[in-house]
């Protein structure tokens, strides 16, 4: 049993370096603290090297072939099957998580991810998740949940997620995704570009959102507000986002009603960013996508709720381009919700227009 008040891991609380073939069976949890705590089956906080390294020295951290079997993981803010927080937070740093697996069911009140709870990549740093698998049920009672990672923040850095698979049921009170719950872009100095790529990933688990956005691959991409702790959301011309060769087979559900942002998509619930180049290529959905009545639906037929379901993207920007994408399963929407085979609604956020099937 590993108990602590900050940065708690079955193997190490904080780490950078090279790690391989680590397995956790132990209880790992935050106790006796009201502070923000990161907790992981193997690592609490994983970074791409310290600031004390010499200029030009390799700053790469690699975690490979690690497995979590313990269901008894709990952080006060973020909880991950393998890692609580993953970080590549400065120039040219790289953090690689390769062929890691979560075998356990994990429930927490904060951010929860089958592999990691949270990713931060900034100032040309790169975080890569490759060949990772989640087989456990992942539940957040009060925040985001993702089969591989919950929250991902890109601050002029790059995120790569490739060949990852989720087989467990995922549910949350806020945004939820079979692979990632959320990708957010923040620009710090407007000197570097923001990038993410999600490729060859598969979700086979049911994804249930009790909040705003639910997606088979990603719940939400982008910000819904421009007021984020005084950090400007400014996109440069080189910014890119790509989802390619991904598929969903699980049922995707979002709770609608008076929540006017309840969108569900077989690939993404929401893609709302001013990114210059946004692409979804060769993606498919074969799982049912639905909105359900959360008990607050108004019976007034004149009210049109800003909610919807789609085989690929629920709510999309005009600049998101779809190529060779396909939906082959039914879409189920409650009264007043929008519906579209590939996109349910398109346009500026909160000012979207219905897209014909």
mmCIF file of C-alpha atoms in Angstrom:
data_model
loop_
_atom_site.group_PDB
_atom_site.id
_atom_site.type_symbol
_atom_site.label_atom_id
_atom_site.label_comp_id
_atom_site.label_asym_id
_atom_site.label_seq_id
_atom_site.Cartn_x
_atom_site.Cartn_y
_atom_site.Cartn_z
ATOM 1 C CA UNK A 1 0.000 0.000 0.000
ATOM 2 C CA UNK A 2 1.288 3.447 -0.959
ATOM 3 C CA UNK A 3 -0.263 6.448 0.782
ATOM 4 C CA UNK A 4 0.798 10.078 0.487
ATOM 5 C CA UNK A 5 -0.212 13.693 0.268
ATOM 6 C CA UNK A 6 1.223 14.693 -3.125
ATOM 7 C CA UNK A 7 2.522 12.978 -6.306
ATOM 8 C CA UNK A 8 1.836 9.367 -5.401
ATOM 9 C CA UNK A 9 2.832 6.346 -7.497
ATOM 10 C CA UNK A 10 3.128 2.617 -6.983
ATOM 11 C CA UNK A 11 6.729 2.776 -8.237
ATOM 12 C CA UNK A 12 7.689 6.450 -7.987
ATOM 13 C CA UNK A 13 5.967 9.668 -6.957
ATOM 14 C CA UNK A 14 7.947 11.858 -9.387
ATOM 15 C CA UNK A 15 10.184 10.565 -12.164
ATOM 16 C CA UNK A 16 12.100 11.226 -15.356
ATOM 17 C CA UNK A 17 14.344 8.787 -17.185
ATOM 18 C CA UNK A 18 13.789 5.356 -18.741
ATOM 19 C CA UNK A 19 11.491 2.772 -17.179
ATOM 20 C CA UNK A 20 10.394 -0.616 -18.457
ATOM 21 C CA UNK A 21 8.383 -3.676 -17.348
ATOM 22 C CA UNK A 22 6.885 -2.208 -14.163
ATOM 23 C CA UNK A 23 3.711 -3.776 -12.740
ATOM 24 C CA UNK A 24 1.476 -2.431 -9.968
ATOM 25 C CA UNK A 25 -0.943 -4.453 -7.828
ATOM 26 C CA UNK A 26 -0.908 -2.151 -4.793
ATOM 27 C CA UNK A 27 -3.333 0.354 -3.326
ATOM 28 C CA UNK A 28 -2.117 3.856 -4.231
ATOM 29 C CA UNK A 29 -4.058 6.784 -2.818
ATOM 30 C CA UNK A 30 -3.974 10.318 -1.456
ATOM 31 C CA UNK A 31 -4.844 10.568 2.216
ATOM 32 C CA UNK A 32 -5.255 13.369 4.711
ATOM 33 C CA UNK A 33 -4.928 16.188 2.186
ATOM 34 C CA UNK A 34 -7.057 18.853 0.551
ATOM 35 C CA UNK A 35 -4.346 19.772 -1.970
ATOM 36 C CA UNK A 36 -4.267 18.943 -5.684
ATOM 37 C CA UNK A 37 -2.807 15.444 -5.801
ATOM 38 C CA UNK A 38 -1.683 13.335 -8.762
ATOM 39 C CA UNK A 39 -1.874 9.579 -8.406
ATOM 40 C CA UNK A 40 -0.849 6.737 -10.725
ATOM 41 C CA UNK A 41 -0.519 2.990 -10.524
ATOM 42 C CA UNK A 42 3.184 3.308 -11.450
ATOM 43 C CA UNK A 43 3.979 7.065 -11.367
ATOM 44 C CA UNK A 44 2.389 10.096 -9.788
ATOM 45 C CA UNK A 45 4.107 12.708 -11.969
ATOM 46 C CA UNK A 46 6.236 11.910 -15.034
ATOM 47 C CA UNK A 47 8.340 14.594 -16.752
ATOM 48 C CA UNK A 48 10.818 14.859 -19.612
ATOM 49 C CA UNK A 49 13.843 15.828 -17.553
ATOM 50 C CA UNK A 50 14.921 18.523 -15.147
ATOM 51 C CA UNK A 51 15.791 22.143 -15.852
ATOM 52 C CA UNK A 52 19.309 21.467 -14.549
ATOM 53 C CA UNK A 53 20.413 19.512 -17.610
ATOM 54 C CA UNK A 54 22.957 21.096 -19.901
ATOM 55 C CA UNK A 55 21.955 22.718 -23.173
ATOM 56 C CA UNK A 56 21.723 20.121 -25.920
ATOM 57 C CA UNK A 57 21.572 17.154 -23.548
ATOM 58 C CA UNK A 58 18.908 14.621 -24.448
ATOM 59 C CA UNK A 59 15.744 15.256 -22.501
ATOM 60 C CA UNK A 60 13.654 12.163 -23.157
ATOM 61 C CA UNK A 61 11.620 10.112 -20.704
ATOM 62 C CA UNK A 62 10.295 6.718 -21.778
ATOM 63 C CA UNK A 63 7.865 4.419 -19.975
ATOM 64 C CA UNK A 64 7.426 1.068 -21.693
ATOM 65 C CA UNK A 65 5.522 -2.176 -21.068
ATOM 66 C CA UNK A 66 4.065 -1.103 -17.726
ATOM 67 C CA UNK A 67 0.849 -2.644 -16.365
ATOM 68 C CA UNK A 68 -1.637 -1.735 -13.629
ATOM 69 C CA UNK A 69 -3.867 -4.363 -12.005
ATOM 70 C CA UNK A 70 -4.939 -2.367 -8.942
ATOM 71 C CA UNK A 71 -8.454 -0.948 -8.683
ATOM 72 C CA UNK A 72 -7.482 0.924 -5.511
ATOM 73 C CA UNK A 73 -6.092 4.134 -7.010
ATOM 74 C CA UNK A 74 -7.238 7.545 -5.867
ATOM 75 C CA UNK A 75 -5.904 11.091 -6.236
ATOM 76 C CA UNK A 76 -7.677 14.239 -5.137
ATOM 77 C CA UNK A 77 -7.303 15.799 -8.611
ATOM 78 C CA UNK A 78 -5.993 13.292 -11.163
ATOM 79 C CA UNK A 79 -5.844 9.493 -11.186
ATOM 80 C CA UNK A 80 -4.328 7.361 -13.949
ATOM 81 C CA UNK A 81 -3.902 3.617 -14.295
ATOM 82 C CA UNK A 82 -0.209 4.083 -15.075
ATOM 83 C CA UNK A 83 0.518 7.804 -14.500
ATOM 84 C CA UNK A 84 -1.264 10.702 -12.821
ATOM 85 C CA UNK A 85 0.305 13.569 -14.808
ATOM 86 C CA UNK A 86 2.494 13.359 -17.948
ATOM 87 C CA UNK A 87 4.624 16.345 -18.808
ATOM 88 C CA UNK A 88 6.906 17.584 -21.615
ATOM 89 C CA UNK A 89 7.054 21.153 -20.465
ATOM 90 C CA UNK A 90 9.884 22.857 -22.286
ATOM 91 C CA UNK A 91 11.868 23.159 -25.509
ATOM 92 C CA UNK A 92 12.605 19.895 -27.323
ATOM 93 C CA UNK A 93 11.610 17.646 -24.444
ATOM 94 C CA UNK A 94 9.917 14.352 -25.193
ATOM 95 C CA UNK A 95 7.909 11.943 -23.072
ATOM 96 C CA UNK A 96 6.969 8.563 -24.553
ATOM 97 C CA UNK A 97 4.470 6.107 -23.087
ATOM 98 C CA UNK A 98 4.704 2.865 -25.050
ATOM 99 C CA UNK A 99 2.739 -0.411 -24.870
ATOM 100 C CA UNK A 100 1.349 0.255 -21.393
ATOM 101 C CA UNK A 101 -1.828 -1.432 -20.145
ATOM 102 C CA UNK A 102 -4.478 -0.831 -17.516
ATOM 103 C CA UNK A 103 -6.356 -3.964 -16.467
ATOM 104 C CA UNK A 104 -8.314 -2.486 -13.554
ATOM 105 C CA UNK A 105 -11.575 -0.626 -12.982
ATOM 106 C CA UNK A 106 -10.848 2.892 -11.693
ATOM 107 C CA UNK A 107 -13.296 5.350 -10.112
ATOM 108 C CA UNK A 108 -12.484 8.805 -8.733
ATOM 109 C CA UNK A 109 -14.024 12.247 -8.233
ATOM 110 C CA UNK A 110 -11.349 14.047 -10.288
ATOM 111 C CA UNK A 111 -9.770 13.474 -13.691
ATOM 112 C CA UNK A 112 -9.499 9.758 -14.493
ATOM 113 C CA UNK A 113 -7.694 8.003 -17.358
ATOM 114 C CA UNK A 114 -6.957 4.373 -18.075
ATOM 115 C CA UNK A 115 -3.300 5.196 -18.803
ATOM 116 C CA UNK A 116 -2.914 8.809 -17.597
ATOM 117 C CA UNK A 117 -5.208 11.416 -16.096
ATOM 118 C CA UNK A 118 -3.564 14.512 -17.581
ATOM 119 C CA UNK A 119 -1.047 15.541 -20.251
ATOM 120 C CA UNK A 120 0.795 18.869 -20.573
ATOM 121 C CA UNK A 121 3.021 19.584 -23.565
ATOM 122 C CA UNK A 122 4.465 23.030 -24.142
ATOM 123 C CA UNK A 123 7.088 25.095 -26.027
ATOM 124 C CA UNK A 124 7.909 22.433 -28.678
ATOM 125 C CA UNK A 125 7.769 19.597 -26.164
ATOM 126 C CA UNK A 126 6.201 16.340 -27.412
ATOM 127 C CA UNK A 127 4.172 13.723 -25.537
ATOM 128 C CA UNK A 128 3.481 10.422 -27.319
ATOM 129 C CA UNK A 129 1.159 7.574 -26.327
ATOM 130 C CA UNK A 130 1.804 4.554 -28.547
ATOM 131 C CA UNK A 131 0.288 1.067 -28.453
ATOM 132 C CA UNK A 132 -1.421 1.567 -25.072
ATOM 133 C CA UNK A 133 -4.547 -0.369 -24.009
ATOM 134 C CA UNK A 134 -7.239 0.075 -21.376
ATOM 135 C CA UNK A 135 -9.433 -2.883 -20.402
ATOM 136 C CA UNK A 136 -10.930 -1.421 -17.217
ATOM 137 C CA UNK A 137 -14.109 0.515 -16.484
ATOM 138 C CA UNK A 138 -13.129 4.183 -16.026
ATOM 139 C CA UNK A 139 -15.485 6.485 -14.090
ATOM 140 C CA UNK A 140 -15.209 10.085 -12.939
ATOM 141 C CA UNK A 141 -17.931 11.175 -10.555
ATOM 142 C CA UNK A 142 -17.174 14.876 -10.906
ATOM 143 C CA UNK A 143 -14.785 15.545 -13.823
ATOM 144 C CA UNK A 144 -13.478 14.209 -17.170
ATOM 145 C CA UNK A 145 -12.775 10.560 -17.988
ATOM 146 C CA UNK A 146 -10.884 8.983 -20.897
ATOM 147 C CA UNK A 147 -10.042 5.420 -21.831
ATOM 148 C CA UNK A 148 -6.392 6.356 -22.427
ATOM 149 C CA UNK A 149 -6.071 9.970 -21.134
ATOM 150 C CA UNK A 150 -8.623 12.383 -19.679
ATOM 151 C CA UNK A 151 -7.344 15.981 -19.993
ATOM 152 C CA UNK A 152 -4.734 17.084 -22.566
ATOM 153 C CA UNK A 153 -3.383 20.650 -22.688
ATOM 154 C CA UNK A 154 -1.195 21.746 -25.609
ATOM 155 C CA UNK A 155 0.702 25.012 -25.093
ATOM 156 C CA UNK A 156 2.726 25.454 -28.293
ATOM 157 C CA UNK A 157 3.718 21.787 -28.167
ATOM 158 C CA UNK A 158 2.674 18.493 -29.756
ATOM 159 C CA UNK A 159 0.548 15.531 -28.719
ATOM 160 C CA UNK A 160 0.705 12.195 -30.552
ATOM 161 C CA UNK A 161 -1.672 9.308 -29.806
ATOM 162 C CA UNK A 162 -1.253 6.244 -32.016
ATOM 163 C CA UNK A 163 -2.329 2.602 -32.089
ATOM 164 C CA UNK A 164 -4.147 2.879 -28.755
ATOM 165 C CA UNK A 165 -7.211 0.784 -27.866
ATOM 166 C CA UNK A 166 -9.932 1.154 -25.252
ATOM 167 C CA UNK A 167 -12.109 -1.845 -24.394
ATOM 168 C CA UNK A 168 -13.637 -0.600 -21.124
ATOM 169 C CA UNK A 169 -16.824 1.351 -20.439
ATOM 170 C CA UNK A 170 -16.051 5.047 -19.825
ATOM 171 C CA UNK A 171 -18.337 7.529 -18.066
ATOM 172 C CA UNK A 172 -18.048 10.985 -16.534
ATOM 173 C CA UNK A 173 -19.975 13.955 -15.245
ATOM 174 C CA UNK A 174 -18.264 16.269 -17.753
ATOM 175 C CA UNK A 175 -16.512 15.561 -21.089
ATOM 176 C CA UNK A 176 -15.776 11.933 -21.884
ATOM 177 C CA UNK A 177 -14.007 10.009 -24.652
ATOM 178 C CA UNK A 178 -13.114 6.448 -25.494
ATOM 179 C CA UNK A 179 -9.484 7.462 -26.083
ATOM 180 C CA UNK A 180 -9.209 11.097 -24.854
ATOM 181 C CA UNK A 181 -11.760 13.150 -22.942
ATOM 182 C CA UNK A 182 -10.421 16.578 -23.905
ATOM 183 C CA UNK A 183 -7.801 18.396 -26.000
ATOM 184 C CA UNK A 184 -7.316 22.092 -25.213
ATOM 185 C CA UNK A 185 -5.093 24.571 -27.050
ATOM 186 C CA UNK A 186 -3.468 27.480 -25.228
ATOM 187 C CA UNK A 187 -0.922 29.846 -26.760
ATOM 188 C CA UNK A 188 1.721 31.292 -24.435
ATOM 189 C CA UNK A 189 4.187 33.291 -26.505
ATOM 190 C CA UNK A 190 2.801 32.986 -30.045
ATOM 191 C CA UNK A 191 6.244 31.780 -31.187
ATOM 192 C CA UNK A 192 5.563 28.098 -31.766
ATOM 193 C CA UNK A 193 2.810 26.016 -33.319
ATOM 194 C CA UNK A 194 0.310 23.669 -31.670
ATOM 195 C CA UNK A 195 -0.150 20.172 -33.052
ATOM 196 C CA UNK A 196 -1.999 16.984 -32.287
ATOM 197 C CA UNK A 197 -2.331 13.713 -34.175
ATOM 198 C CA UNK A 198 -4.567 10.784 -33.262
ATOM 199 C CA UNK A 199 -4.055 7.844 -35.596
ATOM 200 C CA UNK A 200 -4.995 4.158 -35.838
ATOM 201 C CA UNK A 201 -6.869 4.196 -32.523
ATOM 202 C CA UNK A 202 -9.941 2.106 -31.680
ATOM 203 C CA UNK A 203 -12.654 2.411 -29.061
ATOM 204 C CA UNK A 204 -14.725 -0.687 -28.307
ATOM 205 C CA UNK A 205 -16.196 0.413 -24.967
ATOM 206 C CA UNK A 206 -19.472 2.201 -24.275
ATOM 207 C CA UNK A 207 -18.927 5.919 -23.589
ATOM 208 C CA UNK A 208 -21.478 7.707 -21.410
ATOM 209 C CA UNK A 209 -21.421 11.453 -20.859
ATOM 210 C CA UNK A 210 -23.569 13.022 -18.175
ATOM 211 C CA UNK A 211 -22.297 16.495 -19.060
ATOM 212 C CA UNK A 212 -21.588 18.244 -22.332
ATOM 213 C CA UNK A 213 -19.638 16.215 -24.907
ATOM 214 C CA UNK A 214 -19.106 12.512 -25.548
ATOM 215 C CA UNK A 215 -17.023 10.972 -28.340
ATOM 216 C CA UNK A 216 -15.850 7.532 -29.328
ATOM 217 C CA UNK A 217 -12.296 8.824 -29.818
ATOM 218 C CA UNK A 218 -12.320 12.358 -28.275
ATOM 219 C CA UNK A 219 -15.011 14.027 -26.197
ATOM 220 C CA UNK A 220 -14.037 17.670 -26.799
ATOM 221 C CA UNK A 221 -11.404 19.456 -28.884
ATOM 222 C CA UNK A 222 -10.948 23.167 -28.202
ATOM 223 C CA UNK A 223 -12.181 25.735 -25.727
ATOM 224 C CA UNK A 224 -15.703 26.936 -25.132
ATOM 225 C CA UNK A 225 -14.521 30.257 -23.697
ATOM 226 C CA UNK A 226 -11.726 32.733 -24.356
ATOM 227 C CA UNK A 227 -11.315 33.633 -20.679
ATOM 228 C CA UNK A 228 -8.798 31.077 -19.417
ATOM 229 C CA UNK A 229 -6.689 32.485 -16.582
ATOM 230 C CA UNK A 230 -5.407 35.370 -18.693
ATOM 231 C CA UNK A 231 -3.784 32.984 -21.198
ATOM 232 C CA UNK A 232 -4.692 33.924 -24.742
ATOM 233 C CA UNK A 233 -6.239 31.360 -27.049
ATOM 234 C CA UNK A 234 -4.519 32.516 -30.213
ATOM 235 C CA UNK A 235 -3.790 30.104 -33.035
ATOM 236 C CA UNK A 236 -0.853 30.534 -35.395
ATOM 237 C CA UNK A 237 -0.930 29.651 -39.079
ATOM 238 C CA UNK A 238 1.060 26.473 -38.494
ATOM 239 C CA UNK A 239 -1.356 24.899 -36.016
ATOM 240 C CA UNK A 240 -2.684 21.472 -37.016
ATOM 241 C CA UNK A 241 -5.078 18.839 -35.752
ATOM 242 C CA UNK A 242 -5.535 15.424 -37.351
ATOM 243 C CA UNK A 243 -7.642 12.356 -36.530
ATOM 244 C CA UNK A 244 -6.858 9.567 -38.990
ATOM 245 C CA UNK A 245 -7.680 5.875 -39.446
ATOM 246 C CA UNK A 246 -9.657 5.689 -36.190
ATOM 247 C CA UNK A 247 -12.809 3.707 -35.497
ATOM 248 C CA UNK A 248 -15.482 3.397 -32.855
ATOM 249 C CA UNK A 249 -17.638 0.328 -32.181
ATOM 250 C CA UNK A 250 -19.005 1.261 -28.730
ATOM 251 C CA UNK A 251 -22.275 3.015 -27.898
ATOM 252 C CA UNK A 252 -21.818 6.773 -27.361
ATOM 253 C CA UNK A 253 -24.377 8.554 -25.194
ATOM 254 C CA UNK A 254 -24.777 12.177 -24.089
ATOM 255 C CA UNK A 255 -27.378 13.394 -21.584
ATOM 256 C CA UNK A 256 -29.528 16.141 -23.092
ATOM 257 C CA UNK A 257 -32.229 18.361 -21.642
ATOM 258 C CA UNK A 258 -31.684 21.933 -20.558
ATOM 259 C CA UNK A 259 -27.946 21.396 -21.107
ATOM 260 C CA UNK A 260 -27.714 23.113 -24.479
ATOM 261 C CA UNK A 261 -24.285 21.703 -25.311
ATOM 262 C CA UNK A 262 -24.960 17.958 -25.108
ATOM 263 C CA UNK A 263 -23.425 16.549 -28.297
ATOM 264 C CA UNK A 264 -22.358 12.980 -29.012
ATOM 265 C CA UNK A 265 -20.257 11.780 -31.948
ATOM 266 C CA UNK A 266 -18.877 8.444 -33.018
ATOM 267 C CA UNK A 267 -15.430 10.054 -33.359
ATOM 268 C CA UNK A 268 -15.690 13.420 -31.529
ATOM 269 C CA UNK A 269 -18.409 15.159 -29.534
ATOM 270 C CA UNK A 270 -17.076 18.672 -30.240
ATOM 271 C CA UNK A 271 -14.322 20.118 -32.421
ATOM 272 C CA UNK A 272 -14.330 23.861 -31.810
ATOM 273 C CA UNK A 273 -11.008 25.634 -32.403
ATOM 274 C CA UNK A 274 -9.703 28.331 -34.746
ATOM 275 C CA UNK A 275 -6.956 25.937 -35.900
ATOM 276 C CA UNK A 276 -5.848 26.582 -39.457
ATOM 277 C CA UNK A 277 -5.725 22.934 -40.491
ATOM 278 C CA UNK A 278 -8.276 20.519 -38.998
ATOM 279 C CA UNK A 279 -8.764 17.110 -40.615
ATOM 280 C CA UNK A 280 -10.627 13.866 -39.986
ATOM 281 C CA UNK A 281 -9.581 11.167 -42.460
ATOM 282 C CA UNK A 282 -10.598 7.551 -43.018
ATOM 283 C CA UNK A 283 -12.541 7.294 -39.750
ATOM 284 C CA UNK A 284 -15.574 5.090 -39.149
ATOM 285 C CA UNK A 285 -18.316 4.550 -36.608
ATOM 286 C CA UNK A 286 -20.268 1.316 -36.163
ATOM 287 C CA UNK A 287 -21.651 1.990 -32.678
ATOM 288 C CA UNK A 288 -25.004 3.567 -31.818
ATOM 289 C CA UNK A 289 -24.809 7.282 -30.996
ATOM 290 C CA UNK A 290 -27.598 8.662 -28.833
ATOM 291 C CA UNK A 291 -28.843 11.467 -26.637
ATOM 292 C CA UNK A 292 -30.964 10.527 -23.628
ATOM 293 C CA UNK A 293 -33.386 12.486 -21.463
ATOM 294 C CA UNK A 294 -31.665 13.456 -18.229
ATOM 295 C CA UNK A 295 -34.971 14.445 -16.663
ATOM 296 C CA UNK A 296 -34.845 18.141 -17.483
ATOM 297 C CA UNK A 297 -36.262 18.164 -21.002
ATOM 298 C CA UNK A 298 -38.804 20.907 -21.495
ATOM 299 C CA UNK A 299 -42.021 19.711 -23.149
ATOM 300 C CA UNK A 300 -42.433 22.977 -25.014
ATOM 301 C CA UNK A 301 -42.182 21.967 -28.707
ATOM 302 C CA UNK A 302 -41.092 25.493 -29.683
ATOM 303 C CA UNK A 303 -37.784 25.137 -27.839
ATOM 304 C CA UNK A 304 -34.919 23.739 -29.942
ATOM 305 C CA UNK A 305 -32.139 22.411 -27.772
ATOM 306 C CA UNK A 306 -28.500 22.896 -28.761
ATOM 307 C CA UNK A 307 -27.872 19.166 -28.611
ATOM 308 C CA UNK A 308 -27.275 16.514 -31.224
ATOM 309 C CA UNK A 309 -25.898 13.198 -32.373
ATOM 310 C CA UNK A 310 -23.706 12.240 -35.297
ATOM 311 C CA UNK A 311 -21.715 9.320 -36.620
ATOM 312 C CA UNK A 312 -18.476 11.335 -36.798
ATOM 313 C CA UNK A 313 -18.595 14.796 -35.091
ATOM 314 C CA UNK A 314 -21.455 16.123 -32.994
ATOM 315 C CA UNK A 315 -20.705 19.854 -33.129
ATOM 316 C CA UNK A 316 -18.043 21.056 -35.561
ATOM 317 C CA UNK A 317 -16.332 24.190 -36.828
ATOM 318 C CA UNK A 318 -16.656 25.145 -40.483
ATOM 319 C CA UNK A 319 -12.903 24.655 -40.929
ATOM 320 C CA UNK A 320 -12.875 20.979 -39.876
ATOM 321 C CA UNK A 321 -12.527 18.916 -43.047
ATOM 322 C CA UNK A 322 -13.844 15.346 -43.305
ATOM 323 C CA UNK A 323 -12.438 12.917 -45.855
ATOM 324 C CA UNK A 324 -13.521 9.309 -46.466
ATOM 325 C CA UNK A 325 -15.422 9.031 -43.180
ATOM 326 C CA UNK A 326 -18.346 6.657 -42.688
ATOM 327 C CA UNK A 327 -21.153 5.964 -40.224
ATOM 328 C CA UNK A 328 -22.898 2.591 -40.418
ATOM 329 C CA UNK A 329 -24.985 2.569 -37.219
ATOM 330 C CA UNK A 330 -28.228 4.213 -36.115
ATOM 331 C CA UNK A 331 -28.409 7.640 -34.519
ATOM 332 C CA UNK A 332 -30.948 8.107 -31.734
ATOM 333 C CA UNK A 333 -31.912 11.611 -30.653
ATOM 334 C CA UNK A 334 -34.528 12.759 -28.161
ATOM 335 C CA UNK A 335 -37.045 15.430 -29.076
ATOM 336 C CA UNK A 336 -35.474 18.737 -30.072
ATOM 337 C CA UNK A 337 -31.980 17.368 -30.729
ATOM 338 C CA UNK A 338 -30.164 17.764 -34.031
ATOM 339 C CA UNK A 339 -29.010 14.761 -35.999
ATOM 340 C CA UNK A 340 -26.601 14.226 -38.897
ATOM 341 C CA UNK A 341 -24.952 11.209 -40.443
ATOM 342 C CA UNK A 342 -21.449 12.740 -40.336
ATOM 343 C CA UNK A 343 -21.984 16.059 -38.499
ATOM 344 C CA UNK A 344 -25.006 17.064 -36.414
ATOM 345 C CA UNK A 345 -24.345 20.807 -36.228
ATOM 346 C CA UNK A 346 -21.763 23.092 -37.763
ATOM 347 C CA UNK A 347 -20.638 26.669 -37.317
ATOM 348 C CA UNK A 348 -19.493 28.987 -34.553
ATOM 349 C CA UNK A 349 -19.961 27.627 -31.064
ATOM 350 C CA UNK A 350 -23.395 28.485 -29.610
ATOM 351 C CA UNK A 351 -24.308 29.821 -33.058
ATOM 352 C CA UNK A 352 -24.323 26.574 -34.986
ATOM 353 C CA UNK A 353 -26.615 25.641 -37.790
ATOM 354 C CA UNK A 354 -28.138 22.282 -38.476
ATOM 355 C CA UNK A 355 -26.435 20.158 -41.100
ATOM 356 C CA UNK A 356 -28.578 18.071 -43.415
ATOM 357 C CA UNK A 357 -27.887 14.361 -43.549
#
